Amino acid sequence: MNPGCTVLLYNITDPGRKQKIKFICVRLGAKIITVEPAEYLQPVGALAKIPGMEKGAEAYEGPGFSEEMMLLKGFTDGQLNDLLRAFRRERLDKVNLKAVLTDTNREWNSLELYEELKREHEKMSGDPGQA
């Protein structure tokens, strides 16, 4: 794994599931950051510790979202495949809302990323009520 690989985790509330996901990520050499709702207004690039991107002082106090979400930074295609294979091998349900950090989305906050991923998932699954 690249030394800069990072996984941002959102709303992984089941302790056993969270432990398995963390184990997979650590085994693959990735750093894990659990994002708390108060951080939802921060740029995801700052949360992923991109050099030069700073967190603001504003804390989120709204309802947020409850769906699991995962943002991956610094993964190659092969490493992404390894991660997804490990999920299957461990018989973990997939995280439906997942993305790779890009130059476009790194400026977004977690709520903007969530809305975009939810829209994409609904289009791909054909189910507007399922995220």
XYZ file of N, CA and C in Angstrom:
393
model
N 0.848 -1.177 0.000
C 0.000 0.000 0.000
C 0.889 1.234 0.000
N 0.449 2.255 -0.643
C 1.165 3.526 -0.582
C 1.155 4.024 0.861
N 2.238 4.651 1.306
C 2.240 5.141 2.683
C 1.189 6.221 2.926
N 0.702 6.865 1.875
C -0.298 7.915 2.036
C -1.728 7.440 1.919
N -1.957 6.131 1.880
C -3.322 5.612 1.763
C -4.105 5.889 3.037
N -5.281 6.452 2.842
C -6.139 6.804 3.969
C -7.573 6.426 3.629
N -8.304 5.973 4.637
C -9.722 5.662 4.490
C -10.498 6.501 5.500
N -11.426 7.316 4.987
C -12.345 8.045 5.863
C -13.601 7.196 6.015
N -13.982 6.910 7.245
C -15.163 6.097 7.528
C -16.250 6.955 8.159
N -17.471 6.753 7.673
C -18.634 7.474 8.181
C -19.706 6.470 8.605
N -20.233 6.645 9.791
C -21.427 5.927 10.251
C -21.307 4.405 10.247
N -20.134 3.890 10.504
C -19.977 2.442 10.676
C -20.257 2.199 12.160
N -21.511 1.911 12.476
C -21.933 1.887 13.876
C -21.845 0.512 14.530
N -21.917 -0.552 13.746
C -21.815 -1.890 14.322
C -20.360 -2.145 14.727
N -20.100 -2.373 16.015
C -18.708 -2.515 16.474
C -17.947 -3.658 15.794
N -18.605 -4.792 15.584
C -17.937 -5.919 14.930
C -17.587 -5.607 13.485
N -18.514 -4.989 12.784
C -18.278 -4.601 11.382
C -17.154 -3.570 11.298
N -17.205 -2.592 12.190
C -16.177 -1.547 12.190
C -14.803 -2.156 12.450
N -14.731 -3.089 13.380
C -13.463 -3.739 13.698
C -12.917 -4.494 12.489
N -13.797 -5.211 11.771
C -13.359 -5.958 10.582
C -12.862 -5.009 9.493
N -13.593 -3.912 9.279
C -13.184 -2.945 8.257
C -11.834 -2.339 8.623
N -11.668 -1.964 9.886
C -10.386 -1.403 10.324
C -9.269 -2.421 10.153
N -9.533 -3.677 10.490
C -8.531 -4.733 10.354
C -8.087 -4.865 8.898
N -9.057 -4.880 7.983
C -8.737 -4.985 6.553
C -7.869 -3.805 6.123
N -8.279 -2.608 6.494
C -7.546 -1.408 6.079
C -6.129 -1.396 6.638
N -5.983 -1.720 7.908
C -4.654 -1.733 8.528
C -3.789 -2.810 7.884
N -4.375 -3.972 7.641
C -3.634 -5.061 6.994
C -3.127 -4.634 5.613
N -3.899 -3.790 4.940
C -3.493 -3.294 3.623
C -2.589 -2.063 3.728
N -2.326 -1.614 4.946
C -1.403 -0.496 5.153
C -2.036 0.875 5.107
N -3.350 0.946 5.185
C -4.047 2.235 5.108
C -4.300 2.794 6.505
N -4.265 4.102 6.588
C -4.620 4.801 7.828
C -6.133 4.979 7.841
N -6.745 4.805 9.012
C -8.192 4.943 9.149
C -8.511 6.207 9.933
N -9.459 6.985 9.397
C -9.951 8.169 10.097
C -11.468 8.041 10.179
N -11.998 8.014 11.392
C -13.445 7.997 11.588
C -13.921 9.443 11.644
N -14.815 9.784 10.727
C -15.325 11.158 10.648
C -16.571 11.270 11.521
N -16.550 12.231 12.404
C -17.672 12.486 13.309
C -18.600 13.536 12.686
N -19.901 13.489 13.008
C -20.840 14.460 12.433
C -20.423 15.920 12.611
N -19.801 16.276 13.690
C -19.371 17.671 13.899
C -18.389 18.127 12.824
N -17.742 17.182 12.130
C -16.749 17.505 11.096
C -17.341 17.566 9.690
N -18.643 17.369 9.546
C -19.266 17.267 8.228
C -19.125 18.514 7.359
N -18.863 19.678 7.930
C -18.712 20.899 7.126
C -17.274 21.127 6.663
N -16.350 20.319 7.123
C -14.941 20.471 6.745
C -14.709 19.900 5.347
N -13.793 20.474 4.566
C -13.468 19.880 3.264
C -12.937 18.460 3.473
N -13.420 17.518 2.659
C -12.977 16.132 2.841
C -11.475 15.997 2.613
N -10.906 16.851 1.779
C -9.454 16.833 1.588
C -8.709 17.171 2.864
N -9.239 18.101 3.641
C -8.623 18.439 4.931
C -8.781 17.285 5.909
N -9.952 16.640 5.899
C -10.164 15.487 6.777
C -9.200 14.354 6.432
N -8.880 14.227 5.128
C -7.948 13.190 4.668
C -6.495 13.625 4.798
N -6.287 14.799 5.373
C -4.950 15.332 5.667
C -4.108 15.597 4.409
N -4.749 16.173 3.382
C -4.009 16.606 2.201
C -3.192 17.835 2.602
N -1.886 17.823 2.332
C -1.048 18.976 2.690
C -1.599 20.271 2.083
N -1.634 21.313 2.892
C -2.110 22.613 2.439
C -3.600 22.830 2.612
N -4.343 21.769 2.895
C -5.785 21.918 3.130
C -6.020 21.966 4.631
N -6.720 22.987 5.051
C -6.939 23.204 6.483
C -8.410 23.026 6.846
N -8.637 22.533 8.042
C -9.994 22.476 8.578
C -10.400 23.871 9.032
N -11.674 24.177 8.886
C -12.204 25.431 9.403
C -12.647 25.254 10.846
N -13.100 26.334 11.442
C -13.523 26.300 12.845
C -14.983 25.890 12.997
N -15.745 25.948 11.896
C -17.182 25.705 11.968
C -17.491 24.229 12.244
N -18.341 23.981 13.223
C -18.776 22.618 13.553
C -20.208 22.422 13.063
N -20.478 21.247 12.526
C -21.816 20.915 12.043
C -22.686 20.491 13.222
N -23.912 21.007 13.252
C -24.821 20.677 14.346
C -26.156 20.142 13.851
N -26.265 19.849 12.552
C -27.528 19.388 11.981
C -27.729 17.890 12.123
N -28.764 17.379 11.443
C -29.097 15.961 11.565
C -28.116 15.030 10.841
N -27.403 15.542 9.851
C -26.435 14.706 9.139
C -27.104 13.626 8.315
N -26.462 12.467 8.244
C -26.985 11.328 7.501
C -26.588 10.066 8.256
N -27.339 9.003 8.030
C -27.081 7.779 8.793
C -26.436 6.677 7.959
N -26.442 6.805 6.639
C -25.871 5.757 5.796
C -24.360 5.670 5.979
N -23.850 4.461 5.837
C -22.405 4.267 5.856
C -21.808 4.903 4.609
N -20.612 5.451 4.756
C -19.915 6.043 3.617
C -18.421 5.864 3.842
N -17.704 5.728 2.734
C -16.266 5.518 2.802
C -15.607 6.340 1.697
N -14.548 7.068 2.046
C -13.776 7.850 1.080
C -12.337 7.365 1.137
N -11.785 7.030 -0.023
C -10.454 6.442 -0.119
C -9.484 7.424 -0.752
N -8.333 7.596 -0.119
C -7.303 8.505 -0.638
C -6.019 7.725 -0.884
N -5.426 7.916 -2.069
C -4.102 7.383 -2.348
C -4.049 5.934 -2.785
N -5.158 5.336 -3.143
C -5.196 3.939 -3.566
C -4.971 3.824 -5.070
N -4.189 2.839 -5.487
C -4.083 2.506 -6.907
C -5.271 1.609 -7.262
N -5.472 1.357 -8.552
C -6.553 0.456 -8.960
C -6.376 -0.925 -8.336
N -5.149 -1.419 -8.334
C -4.879 -2.732 -7.751
C -5.187 -2.774 -6.263
N -4.850 -1.708 -5.571
C -5.114 -1.643 -4.130
C -6.615 -1.557 -3.843
N -7.334 -0.839 -4.700
C -8.793 -0.791 -4.551
C -9.377 -2.185 -4.716
N -8.889 -2.908 -5.726
C -9.363 -4.275 -5.942
C -9.046 -5.161 -4.747
N -7.845 -5.007 -4.175
C -7.475 -5.779 -2.980
C -8.434 -5.490 -1.828
N -8.779 -4.230 -1.652
C -9.692 -3.838 -0.579
C -11.065 -4.476 -0.780
N -11.589 -4.391 -1.993
C -12.912 -4.956 -2.275
C -12.903 -6.475 -2.144
N -11.816 -7.119 -2.577
C -11.681 -8.576 -2.417
C -11.672 -8.954 -0.935
N -10.983 -8.158 -0.131
C -10.921 -8.431 1.310
C -12.307 -8.320 1.944
N -13.118 -7.375 1.494
C -14.492 -7.261 1.992
C -15.258 -8.543 1.682
N -15.118 -9.039 0.444
C -15.821 -10.266 0.064
C -15.298 -11.462 0.857
N -13.987 -11.554 1.000
C -13.371 -12.673 1.718
C -13.842 -12.709 3.176
N -13.990 -11.534 3.779
C -14.450 -11.443 5.176
C -15.975 -11.488 5.285
N -16.643 -11.654 4.139
C -18.107 -11.708 4.073
C -18.774 -10.453 4.671
N -18.168 -9.326 4.387
C -18.723 -8.046 4.833
C -19.631 -7.483 3.753
N -20.800 -7.009 4.154
C -21.655 -6.301 3.202
C -20.893 -5.078 2.710
N -21.104 -4.752 1.435
C -20.388 -3.598 0.883
C -20.916 -2.297 1.474
N -20.076 -1.294 1.425
C -20.478 0.069 1.770
C -20.955 0.678 0.455
N -22.250 0.941 0.344
C -22.808 1.408 -0.928
C -22.284 2.773 -1.345
N -22.063 3.645 -0.388
C -21.617 5.004 -0.696
C -20.116 5.086 -0.476
N -19.380 4.934 -1.563
C -17.920 5.005 -1.466
C -17.381 5.756 -2.666
N -16.232 6.397 -2.452
C -15.615 7.188 -3.512
C -14.119 7.247 -3.276
N -13.429 7.630 -4.335
C -11.999 7.911 -4.267
C -11.856 9.431 -4.216
N -10.965 9.911 -3.384
C -10.706 11.347 -3.289
C -10.090 11.832 -4.597
N -10.661 12.893 -5.163
C -10.184 13.448 -6.432
C -9.926 14.945 -6.277
N -9.324 15.533 -7.307
C -9.126 16.984 -7.302
C -10.466 17.716 -7.272
N -11.502 17.102 -7.820
C -12.825 17.720 -7.831
C -13.493 17.645 -6.466
N -13.534 16.450 -5.865
C -14.315 16.305 -4.631
C -13.551 16.664 -3.358
N -12.272 16.898 -3.436
C -11.501 17.180 -2.216
C -11.907 18.489 -1.542
N -12.508 19.405 -2.301
C -12.974 20.684 -1.744
C -14.374 20.576 -1.139
N -15.076 19.487 -1.439
C -16.440 19.317 -0.944
C -16.422 19.015 0.545
N -17.521 19.328 1.204
C -17.655 18.862 2.580
C -18.337 17.489 2.555
N -18.435 16.862 3.699
C -18.983 15.502 3.772
C -20.441 15.440 3.340
N -21.209 16.485 3.614
C -22.614 16.505 3.220
C -22.757 16.582 1.703
N -21.909 17.380 1.054
C -21.931 17.476 -0.413
C -21.515 16.145 -1.032
N -20.485 15.529 -0.480
C -20.041 14.224 -0.977
C -21.156 13.196 -0.811
N -21.782 13.190 0.339
C -22.881 12.263 0.603
C -24.000 12.433 -0.427
N -24.426 13.665 -0.669
C -25.518 13.913 -1.623
C -25.149 13.424 -3.019
N -23.920 13.669 -3.446
C -23.481 13.223 -4.769
C -23.432 11.699 -4.844
N -22.867 11.061 -3.845
C -22.779 9.597 -3.853
C -24.159 8.959 -3.779
N -25.045 9.559 -3.018
C -26.411 9.043 -2.919
C -27.103 9.124 -4.279
N -26.949 10.263 -4.977
C -27.532 10.416 -6.323
C -26.968 9.364 -7.271
N -25.647 9.198 -7.255
C -25.009 8.213 -8.136
C -25.495 6.805 -7.824
N -25.592 6.476 -6.549
C -26.031 5.132 -6.164
C -27.474 4.887 -6.604
N -28.331 5.892 -6.440
C -29.725 5.756 -6.859
C -29.826 5.541 -8.363
N -29.012 6.267 -9.143
C -29.007 6.087 -10.601
C -28.562 4.682 -10.972
N -27.497 4.219 -10.334
C -26.936 2.912 -10.682
C -27.819 1.766 -10.202
N -28.465 1.934 -9.055
C -29.283 0.845 -8.512
C -30.716 0.906 -9.031
N -31.112 2.068 -9.565
C -32.471 2.223 -10.065
C -33.506 2.323 -8.961
N -33.049 2.543 -7.734
C -33.961 2.613 -6.594
C -33.790 3.943 -5.876
N -34.675 4.916 -6.139
C -34.518 6.231 -5.515
C -34.687 6.215 -4.002
N -35.253 5.181 -3.441
C -35.422 5.127 -1.993
C -34.297 4.409 -1.288
N -33.374 3.853 -2.011
C -32.307 3.046 -1.415
C -30.968 3.719 -1.623
N -30.267 3.980 -0.576
C -28.923 4.539 -0.680
C -28.041 3.580 -0.007
